[in-house]
Structure formats: C-alpha cells, structure tokens
CSV table of C-alpha atoms and ligand atoms in Angstrom, one decimal:
chain,number,residue,atom,x,y,z
I,1,MET,CA,56.8,43.5,-1.9
I,2,ALA,CA,53.3,42.4,-2.9
I,3,GLU,CA,51.2,41.0,-0.2
I,4,ALA,CA,50.5,37.3,-0.3
I,5,PRO,CA,47.0,36.7,-1.7
I,6,ARG,CA,44.4,36.0,0.8
I,7,MET,CA,43.4,32.4,0.8
I,8,PRO,CA,39.7,31.6,0.4
I,9,ASP,CA,37.8,30.4,3.4
I,10,GLU,CA,36.7,26.9,2.7
I,11,THR,CA,33.1,26.7,3.7
I,12,GLY,CA,32.1,23.4,2.1
I,13,VAL,CA,31.0,20.2,3.7
I,14,PRO,CA,33.4,19.4,6.7
I,15,GLU,CA,35.7,16.4,6.6
I,16,ILE,CA,33.9,13.5,8.1
I,17,GLU,CA,36.9,11.6,9.3
I,18,PRO,CA,37.3,13.4,12.8
I,19,TYR,CA,33.7,12.4,13.5
I,20,LEU,CA,33.8,8.7,12.6
I,21,HIS,CA,33.7,6.0,15.1
I,22,PRO,CA,37.3,4.7,15.5
I,23,VAL,CA,36.4,1.2,14.1
I,24,LEU,CA,34.9,2.9,11.0
I,25,LYS,CA,37.9,5.2,10.6
I,26,LYS,CA,40.4,2.3,10.9
I,27,ASN,CA,38.5,0.1,8.4
I,28,TYR,CA,37.4,2.8,6.0
I,29,GLY,CA,36.6,1.3,2.6
I,30,ASN,CA,37.8,-2.1,3.8
I,31,TRP,CA,34.7,-4.1,4.7
I,32,LYS,CA,34.3,-7.8,4.0
I,33,TRP,CA,30.6,-8.4,4.5
I,34,HIS,CA,27.6,-7.2,6.4
I,35,ASP,CA,24.2,-8.5,7.5
I,36,ARG,CA,21.1,-7.3,9.4
I,37,PRO,CA,20.7,-9.3,12.6
I,38,ARG,CA,17.3,-7.8,13.3
I,39,PRO,CA,15.3,-4.8,12.0
I,40,GLY,CA,17.1,-1.6,12.9
I,41,VAL,CA,20.5,-3.1,13.3
I,42,LEU,CA,23.3,-3.4,10.8
I,43,HIS,CA,26.4,-5.6,11.4
I,44,HIS,CA,29.6,-4.9,9.5
I,45,VAL,CA,32.7,-7.1,9.5
I,46,ALA,CA,36.0,-5.7,8.2
I,47,HIS,CA,38.9,-7.6,6.5
I,48,SER,CA,40.9,-6.9,9.6
I,49,GLY,CA,38.4,-8.9,11.7
I,50,ASP,CA,36.9,-5.8,13.4
I,51,GLU,CA,33.2,-5.7,13.8
I,52,VAL,CA,30.7,-2.9,14.3
I,53,TRP,CA,27.0,-2.8,15.0
I,54,THR,CA,24.9,0.1,13.9
I,55,VAL,CA,21.6,0.7,15.6
I,56,ARG,CA,19.1,3.0,13.7
I,57,ALA,CA,16.3,4.9,15.4
I,58,GLY,CA,13.6,7.2,14.2
I,59,THR,CA,13.2,10.7,15.7
I,60,GLN,CA,10.5,13.3,15.3
I,61,ARG,CA,12.8,15.0,12.8
I,62,GLN,CA,12.3,18.6,14.0
I,63,MET,CA,14.0,18.3,17.3
I,64,ASP,CA,14.3,20.6,20.3
I,65,VAL,CA,17.5,21.0,22.2
I,66,TYR,CA,16.3,18.8,25.1
I,67,THR,CA,15.7,15.8,22.7
I,68,ILE,CA,19.1,16.3,21.1
I,69,ARG,CA,20.8,16.3,24.5
I,70,LYS,CA,18.9,13.2,25.4
I,71,LEU,CA,20.1,11.4,22.3
I,72,MET,CA,23.7,12.6,22.9
I,73,ASP,CA,23.4,11.3,26.5
I,74,ILE,CA,22.3,7.9,25.1
I,75,ALA,CA,25.3,8.0,22.8
I,76,ASP,CA,27.7,8.7,25.6
I,77,ASP,CA,26.2,6.2,28.1
I,78,PHE,CA,25.2,3.3,25.8
I,79,ALA,CA,27.0,3.8,22.4
I,80,GLU,CA,30.7,4.7,22.7
I,81,GLY,CA,29.9,8.4,22.0
I,82,TYR,CA,29.5,8.4,18.3
I,83,VAL,CA,26.4,9.0,16.2
I,84,ARG,CA,25.5,10.0,12.6
I,85,PHE,CA,22.3,11.0,10.9
I,86,THR,CA,21.1,9.3,7.8
I,87,ILE,CA,19.9,11.2,4.7
I,88,ARG,CA,16.3,10.6,6.0
I,89,SER,CA,17.2,11.9,9.5
I,90,ASN,CA,17.3,8.6,11.2
I,91,ILE,CA,19.9,8.6,14.0
I,92,GLU,CA,22.5,5.8,14.0
I,93,PHE,CA,24.6,4.8,17.0
I,94,MET,CA,27.7,2.6,16.5
I,95,VAL,CA,29.1,0.1,19.0
I,96,SER,CA,32.0,-2.3,18.6
I,97,GLU,CA,30.7,-5.0,20.9
I,98,GLU,CA,27.6,-7.1,20.4
I,99,SER,CA,26.8,-7.1,24.1
I,100,LYS,CA,26.1,-3.4,23.9
I,101,VAL,CA,23.4,-3.7,21.2
I,102,GLN,CA,20.4,-4.8,23.3
I,103,PRO,CA,21.0,-2.4,26.2
I,104,LEU,CA,21.1,0.4,23.6
I,105,ILE,CA,17.9,-0.7,21.9
I,106,ASP,CA,16.2,-1.0,25.3
I,107,LYS,CA,17.2,2.5,26.3
I,108,LEU,CA,16.1,4.0,22.9
I,109,LEU,CA,12.7,2.2,23.3
I,110,GLU,CA,12.3,3.4,26.9
I,111,GLU,CA,12.9,7.0,25.8
I,112,GLY,CA,10.3,6.6,22.9
I,113,PHE,CA,12.6,6.3,19.9
I,114,PRO,CA,11.5,3.4,17.6
I,115,VAL,CA,14.3,1.2,16.3
I,116,GLY,CA,14.0,0.2,12.7
I,117,GLY,CA,14.1,1.8,9.2
I,118,THR,CA,16.5,-0.7,7.7
I,119,GLY,CA,16.0,-3.2,4.9
I,120,ASN,CA,12.5,-3.8,3.6
I,121,SER,CA,10.8,-1.4,5.9
I,122,VAL,CA,9.1,2.0,5.4
I,123,SER,CA,12.0,4.2,6.5
I,124,MET,CA,11.7,7.7,7.7
I,125,ILE,CA,10.0,10.1,5.2
I,126,SER,CA,12.3,12.8,3.8
I,127,HIS,CA,10.6,16.1,3.7
I,128,THR,CA,11.2,19.7,2.8
I,129,GLN,CA,11.3,22.6,5.2
I,130,GLY,CA,7.6,23.6,5.6
I,131,TRP,CA,6.4,26.3,7.9
I,132,LEU,CA,9.5,26.1,10.1
I,133,HIS,CA,12.1,27.6,7.7
I,134,CYS,CA,10.7,28.4,4.2
I,135,ASP,CA,8.8,31.5,3.2
I,136,ILE,CA,6.6,30.0,0.5
I,137,PRO,CA,5.2,26.6,1.7
I,138,ALA,CA,1.6,25.7,1.2
I,139,THR,CA,1.6,23.2,4.0
I,140,ASP,CA,3.8,22.0,6.8
I,141,ALA,CA,5.7,19.1,5.3
I,142,SER,CA,7.3,18.1,8.6
I,143,GLY,CA,3.9,18.0,10.3
I,144,ALA,CA,2.4,15.8,7.6
I,145,VAL,CA,5.4,13.5,7.9
I,146,LYS,CA,5.1,13.2,11.7
I,147,ALA,CA,1.4,12.4,11.5
I,148,LEU,CA,2.0,9.8,8.8
I,149,MET,CA,4.9,8.1,10.5
I,150,ASP,CA,2.9,7.9,13.7
I,151,GLU,CA,0.5,5.7,11.7
I,152,LEU,CA,3.2,3.8,9.8
I,153,HIS,CA,5.2,3.1,13.0
I,154,GLU,CA,4.7,-0.7,12.7
I,155,GLU,CA,6.1,-0.7,9.2
I,156,PHE,CA,9.2,1.2,10.4
I,157,VAL,CA,10.1,-1.3,13.1
I,158,ARG,CA,9.5,-4.4,10.9
I,159,GLU,CA,11.0,-5.4,7.6
I,160,GLU,CA,7.9,-6.9,6.1
I,161,MET,CA,7.5,-4.9,2.9
I,162,PRO,CA,8.4,-6.6,-0.5
I,163,ASN,CA,11.3,-4.2,-0.8
I,164,ARG,CA,12.5,-1.0,0.9
I,165,VAL,CA,9.9,1.9,0.8
I,166,ARG,CA,11.1,5.5,0.5
I,167,LEU,CA,8.6,8.2,1.0
I,168,THR,CA,9.1,11.9,0.4
I,169,THR,CA,7.0,15.0,1.1
I,170,SER,CA,7.3,18.5,-0.4
I,171,CYS,CA,5.4,21.7,0.5
I,172,CYS,CA,5.5,23.2,-3.0
I,173,GLN,CA,6.0,21.8,-6.5
I,174,ILE,CA,8.7,24.0,-7.8
I,175,ASN,CA,11.8,23.8,-5.6
I,176,CYS,CA,13.1,21.2,-3.2
I,177,GLY,CA,11.7,17.7,-2.8
I,178,GLY,CA,12.5,14.5,-4.6
I,179,GLN,CA,11.5,11.2,-6.2
I,180,GLY,CA,10.1,8.6,-4.0
I,181,ASP,CA,8.2,5.2,-4.0
I,182,ILE,CA,5.4,7.4,-2.7
I,183,ALA,CA,5.8,11.2,-3.0
I,184,ILE,CA,3.3,13.5,-1.2
I,185,ASN,CA,3.3,17.1,-2.3
I,186,ILE,CA,1.0,20.1,-2.6
I,187,GLN,CA,-0.6,21.6,-5.7
I,188,HIS,CA,-2.2,25.0,-6.2
I,189,THR,CA,-5.4,24.9,-8.1
I,190,LYS,CA,-6.2,28.6,-8.6
I,191,PRO,CA,-4.1,31.4,-10.1
I,192,PRO,CA,-2.4,33.9,-7.7
I,193,LYS,CA,-4.4,36.7,-6.1
I,194,ILE,CA,-2.6,39.9,-6.8
I,195,ASN,CA,-2.4,42.8,-4.4
I,196,HIS,CA,-1.9,45.6,-6.9
I,197,ASP,CA,-1.1,48.2,-4.3
I,198,GLN,CA,2.1,46.4,-3.3
I,199,VAL,CA,3.5,44.8,-6.5
I,200,GLY,CA,5.2,48.0,-7.7
I,201,ASN,CA,7.0,48.5,-4.3
I,202,VAL,CA,7.9,44.9,-3.5
I,203,CYS,CA,8.6,43.0,-6.7
I,204,GLU,CA,11.3,43.3,-9.4
I,205,ARG,CA,8.7,43.0,-12.1
I,206,PRO,CA,10.9,41.8,-15.1
I,207,SER,CA,12.3,38.9,-13.1
I,208,VAL,CA,8.8,37.9,-12.0
I,209,VAL,CA,7.6,38.0,-15.6
I,210,ALA,CA,10.6,35.9,-16.6
I,211,ARG,CA,9.9,33.2,-14.0
I,212,CYS,CA,6.6,32.2,-15.4
I,213,PRO,CA,7.1,28.9,-17.3
I,214,VAL,CA,4.0,29.6,-19.6
I,215,ALA,CA,4.5,33.3,-20.1
I,216,ALA,CA,1.2,34.1,-18.4
I,217,ILE,CA,2.4,37.2,-16.5
I,218,ARG,CA,2.7,40.7,-18.1
I,219,PRO,CA,3.2,44.2,-16.8
I,220,ALA,CA,0.1,46.3,-16.2
I,221,VAL,CA,-1.0,49.6,-14.6
I,222,VAL,CA,-3.9,49.4,-12.1
I,223,ASN,CA,-5.2,52.6,-10.3
I,224,GLY,CA,-2.2,54.5,-11.8
I,225,LYS,CA,0.3,52.1,-10.2
I,226,PRO,CA,2.7,49.8,-12.0
I,227,THR,CA,1.8,46.2,-11.3
I,228,LEU,CA,1.5,42.8,-13.0
I,229,GLU,CA,-1.4,40.8,-14.3
I,230,VAL,CA,-1.9,37.1,-15.0
I,231,ASP,CA,-3.6,35.6,-18.1
I,232,GLU,CA,-5.6,33.0,-16.1
I,233,ARG,CA,-6.3,30.9,-19.2
I,234,LYS,CA,-2.6,30.2,-19.5
I,235,CYS,CA,-1.7,30.0,-15.8
I,236,ILE,CA,-0.9,26.4,-14.6
I,237,CYS,CA,-0.9,27.4,-10.9
I,238,CYS,CA,2.7,26.4,-10.4
I,239,GLY,CA,3.4,29.1,-7.8
I,240,ALA,CA,6.7,30.2,-9.3
I,241,CYS,CA,5.7,33.8,-9.3
I,242,PHE,CA,5.0,33.9,-5.5
I,243,PRO,CA,8.5,33.6,-4.1
I,244,PRO,CA,10.0,36.6,-5.9
I,245,CYS,CA,6.7,38.5,-5.6
I,246,PRO,CA,4.8,37.9,-2.3
I,247,PRO,CA,1.9,40.2,-3.3
I,248,MET,CA,1.0,37.5,-5.9
I,249,GLN,CA,-0.3,35.2,-3.1
I,250,ILE,CA,-1.1,31.7,-4.3
I,251,ASN,CA,-1.4,29.7,-1.1
I,252,ASP,CA,-5.0,29.1,-0.2
I,253,PRO,CA,-6.4,27.0,2.6
I,254,GLU,CA,-9.1,25.6,0.3
I,255,HIS,CA,-7.6,25.6,-3.1
I,256,SER,CA,-4.0,24.4,-2.3
I,257,LYS,CA,-4.4,20.6,-2.3
I,258,PHE,CA,-2.3,17.5,-1.6
I,259,ALA,CA,-1.4,15.2,-4.4
I,260,ILE,CA,0.2,11.7,-4.2
I,261,TRP,CA,2.6,10.3,-6.7
I,262,VAL,CA,3.9,6.7,-7.0
I,263,GLY,CA,6.8,4.8,-8.4
I,264,GLY,CA,9.8,7.1,-8.2
I,265,LYS,CA,13.2,5.7,-7.5
I,266,ASN,CA,16.7,7.1,-7.3
I,267,SER,CA,18.7,3.9,-7.2
I,268,ASN,CA,20.1,1.8,-10.1
I,269,ALA,CA,19.5,-1.5,-8.3
I,270,ARG,CA,17.7,-4.1,-10.5
I,271,SER,CA,16.1,-1.4,-12.7
I,272,LYS,CA,16.7,2.2,-13.9
I,273,PRO,CA,15.9,5.2,-11.8
I,274,THR,CA,12.3,6.4,-12.5
I,275,PHE,CA,10.1,9.4,-12.1
I,276,HIS,CA,7.0,9.0,-10.0
I,277,LYS,CA,3.5,9.4,-11.5
I,278,LEU,CA,0.4,11.1,-10.2
I,279,VAL,CA,-2.1,8.8,-8.7
I,280,ALA,CA,-4.3,11.0,-6.5
I,281,ALA,CA,-5.0,14.7,-6.4
I,282,GLY,CA,-7.3,17.2,-4.8
I,283,ILE,CA,-6.7,15.8,-1.3
I,284,PRO,CA,-7.6,18.4,1.4
I,285,ASN,CA,-4.7,20.3,3.2
I,286,ASN,CA,-6.0,19.4,6.6
I,287,PRO,CA,-3.6,20.1,9.5
I,288,PRO,CA,-2.6,19.1,12.1
I,289,ARG,CA,-3.0,15.4,11.2
I,290,TRP,CA,-3.9,15.3,7.5
I,291,PRO,CA,-6.0,12.1,7.9
I,292,GLU,CA,-7.0,12.1,4.2
I,293,VAL,CA,-3.4,11.9,3.1
I,294,SER,CA,-2.6,9.2,5.6
I,295,ALA,CA,-5.6,7.1,4.4
I,296,VAL,CA,-4.5,7.2,0.7
I,297,VAL,CA,-0.8,6.4,1.5
I,298,LYS,CA,-1.7,3.5,3.9
I,299,ASN,CA,-4.1,2.1,1.3
I,300,ILE,CA,-1.4,2.1,-1.4
I,301,LEU,CA,1.1,0.5,1.0
I,302,ARG,CA,-1.4,-2.2,2.0
I,303,VAL,CA,-2.1,-3.2,-1.6
I,304,TYR,CA,1.6,-3.2,-2.5
I,305,LYS,CA,2.4,-5.3,0.5
I,306,GLU,CA,-0.2,-7.9,-0.4
I,307,ASP,CA,0.3,-8.0,-4.2
I,308,ALA,CA,4.0,-7.3,-5.0
I,309,LYS,CA,6.6,-10.0,-5.5
I,310,ASP,CA,9.6,-10.1,-3.2
I,311,TYR,CA,12.1,-7.4,-4.0
I,312,GLU,CA,9.8,-5.4,-6.3
I,313,ARG,CA,9.8,-1.7,-5.5
I,314,ILE,CA,6.4,0.1,-5.8
I,315,GLY,CA,7.2,1.4,-9.3
I,316,GLU,CA,8.4,-1.9,-10.5
I,317,TRP,CA,5.2,-3.6,-9.2
I,318,ALA,CA,3.0,-1.0,-10.8
I,319,GLU,CA,4.8,-1.4,-14.2
I,320,ARG,CA,4.5,-5.2,-14.0
I,321,ILE,CA,0.8,-5.3,-13.3
I,322,GLY,CA,0.1,-2.2,-15.5
I,323,TRP,CA,-1.1,1.2,-14.3
I,324,PRO,CA,-4.8,0.4,-15.0
I,325,ARG,CA,-4.6,-2.6,-12.6
I,326,PHE,CA,-2.8,-0.4,-10.1
I,327,PHE,CA,-5.9,1.9,-10.1
I,328,GLU,CA,-8.3,-1.0,-9.9
I,329,LYS,CA,-6.5,-2.7,-7.0
I,330,THR,CA,-6.0,0.5,-5.0
I,331,GLY,CA,-9.5,1.7,-5.7
I,332,LEU,CA,-8.1,5.2,-6.6
I,333,PRO,CA,-10.2,7.0,-9.3
I,334,PHE,CA,-8.5,7.4,-12.7
I,335,THR,CA,-9.3,10.8,-14.1
I,336,LYS,CA,-8.3,12.9,-17.1
I,337,TYR,CA,-5.5,14.5,-15.0
I,338,HIS,CA,-3.6,11.2,-15.0
I,339,ILE,CA,-3.1,10.9,-18.7
I,340,ASP,CA,-0.4,13.4,-19.5
I,341,ASN,CA,3.1,11.9,-19.0
I,342,TRP,CA,4.7,15.3,-19.7
I,343,ARG,CA,6.8,13.8,-22.5
I,344,GLY,CA,5.7,16.6,-24.8
I,345,SER,CA,5.8,19.3,-22.1
I,346,ARG,CA,8.5,21.3,-23.9
I,347,ALA,CA,5.8,22.2,-26.4
I,348,THR,CA,2.7,22.0,-24.4
I,349,LEU,CA,4.0,24.2,-21.5
I,350,ASN,CA,5.1,26.8,-24.1
I,351,ALA,CA,8.5,26.8,-22.4
I,352,SER,CA,10.9,29.3,-23.9
I,353,ALA,CA,13.9,31.4,-22.9
I,354,HIS,CA,12.2,34.4,-24.5
I,355,ILE,CA,10.0,36.8,-22.5
I,356,ARG,CA,6.7,37.4,-24.4
I,357,PHE,CA,4.1,40.0,-23.6
O,401,LIG,S1,9.4,22.5,-1.2
O,401,LIG,FE1,9.0,24.6,-1.7
O,401,LIG,S2,7.8,25.5,0.0
O,401,LIG,FE2,8.8,23.6,0.7
O,401,LIG,S3,10.7,24.2,1.7
O,401,LIG,FE3,11.1,23.7,-0.5
O,401,LIG,S4,11.0,25.7,-1.6
O,401,LIG,FE4,10.0,25.9,0.4
O,402,LIG,S1,1.4,30.5,-10.9
O,402,LIG,FE1,3.0,29.8,-12.3
O,402,LIG,S2,1.9,29.7,-14.3
O,402,LIG,FE2,0.6,31.0,-12.9
O,402,LIG,S3,1.3,33.1,-13.3
O,402,LIG,FE3,2.5,32.3,-11.6
O,402,LIG,S4,4.4,31.6,-12.5
O,402,LIG,FE4,2.9,31.8,-14.2
C-alpha cells in the first residue's frame, strides 16, 4: 500500500486569534464606533456593548530582552496581559475598563515610553534593517530613526499636525523601504570600486551583469584573472551590483549621501496613493545622530504644520500650493536633479531584459 503523502509544513503567518484580547476576539469584525479620548488612546465600542481601550506607546524599536521583559511586565500588571505591535513598531496594550487607562499611561511614562502616535501625530518612523541585520546597508536606518524621533518626540505625543504624518527610512535605494509623507533614504554618488583579485572567486559574474539596470557591467580580464568592469559613463550608482558581488564595493563614508523625498502615501483616503518626490539630496551620512537629516525633516514638518489646511497630507498640501511654492516656503534649493519625474525612465534608463556587452 502506498504511503500517505507527507503533508506540507505550514510556515506562513500564524493565526492571530489565539493572541487576541478576549474582548477583541468576541467582537471581531463587529464594532459600532470608535473615538480617540486623548492622543495615544483609542476607544472602541462593539455592537454587543463591550468596550475596549487601546493605549499606544513608542519604543526604541531595536529592543534588548530586558526592555521586552519590562514591557511584558507592564502588560501583565497594568493591561490584562495582551499586547500587539503596529506596523510601525509601536506597542499597543488593550484594557476592557476605562479605570485602567490612566494607571497604564502613568506606568509607561514612568518607564520612559512615550504615549502617542495616534491620529494627526507624527507616528513612529518605519525603517529598514540597517547595520543590525542586512549585509549591504549604506547607513544605519534604525539609528537615524532613533535620533530623529528623539527630536520629534513632542509631535508623537500630540495630535497637532494637519493630518497624520508617516515617515519612512531606507538604508539603500534598491530593496526594502516604502512610500511616506517624508521618506529618508541613502543614495550612492560614485560607481562601485572593484577589487579585481576577488571578483572571479566570489561573484557569479553573469548574474551580476544581468542585475545592472543600465547594462553598465561587462566581463573583463585584469592581471590574467576573470573579473568585471563598469562603464562609469552609464552607471547610475544604484548599488544593485554590490549585494551579489561584494568585491564591487559601493558604500562610501563620503560619497554615500542621504536624500529626502516628500509626498508619498499608501492610503486611498480622500486622494489616490502617490509616489514621493525628491526634495533634498547630498545630505551627509553623519552617524550617530545625523543632525543634518533631522534639520531638513523638522523644517519641512514645521512649514507643513503652519501652512497646510486641516486634513491635508503633506503630498496633498504640496500639490495644492504647487511644488515651486513648496521649495520657496521650505527654503530648500531646487536643482536640476529635481526635474526628472521618471515617467520616461523605461527609455532613459535603457531598461531591457537582454544582456548587452
Ligand atoms: S533597504 Fe537595502 S540595505 Fe537596507 S535593509 Fe533593505 S536591502 Fe538592506
Ligand atoms: S551601481 Fe548600479 S548602475 Fe552602476 S554598475 Fe552597479 S548595478 Fe550598474
């Protein structure tokens, strides 16, 4: 008799139901209304009459085990033992009685966790992995976020922006990262430096050639060894060749620079989702506090807060006043690098499925 086929192991996202607060589980998909009694607190009322209060707090994002234990102790002692993390790594505690809200907030503040991030605030910045986990970052995205959120703390705990503000940070321009009202990412400005002694041993050369979006890489022989060379007139310094071929080093402390983009949005609320646009480039990659990046972001937020109408996201505000006015009001220089909107990039980037030499 044939053996029964082995069933595949399911390794996808786990079922959330076992981890839900009992009030959320009981009233799943059956909520009547909600409001925000104060910044950082959501209040939901179900058709059954059940109520639940959610308290949102910011963390330093990259957490050690002691911090996680501390947060779990707070959940056990002050919040009925249930937590969840938002997509931006805020932690949320749920309680089913209003009387538990203030003691929970007091404890979080006492332990140094700001309560906020809801409504029209600057919520926690989402960021990519940076030096901690990735092998190709040009900066430490989580460090830049920590430094910036330290300075934007007041905008996290208040809801005083015209609309919600979602910031994102990426430590390269080719892989993870996302659209944001303000997006901070890193750009390389010089072609890769090639260690010809190592390329032949380390890199699968055809796949490196195929990765270049502008067909700037071709096989070569240097000192009798097989290697690769780059046509620097074509190279757009994207960094796509570096991950599959580390001897093509493109990270550079001086020439890898921060850039800031504005006006991206994922949601469909009130207007269509949009791509963000470049507004500042060539900003120094200056750890551990990246003060030049913080200065530009804070300036954009200040002008947006003063000038936008209620409920306008940053991109909607810039579209209404016009991008020339955006540059005037923020005082950011408008240069030739801002002109291309990449609509014709299929042709100008020489993109093709063919490998050319
Ligand atoms: S953005 Fe790029 S460098 Fe940063 S974690 Fe993602 S792949 Fe790595
Ligand atoms: S950095 Fe980008 S454009 Fe330049 S050679 Fe590498 S893959 Fe091609």
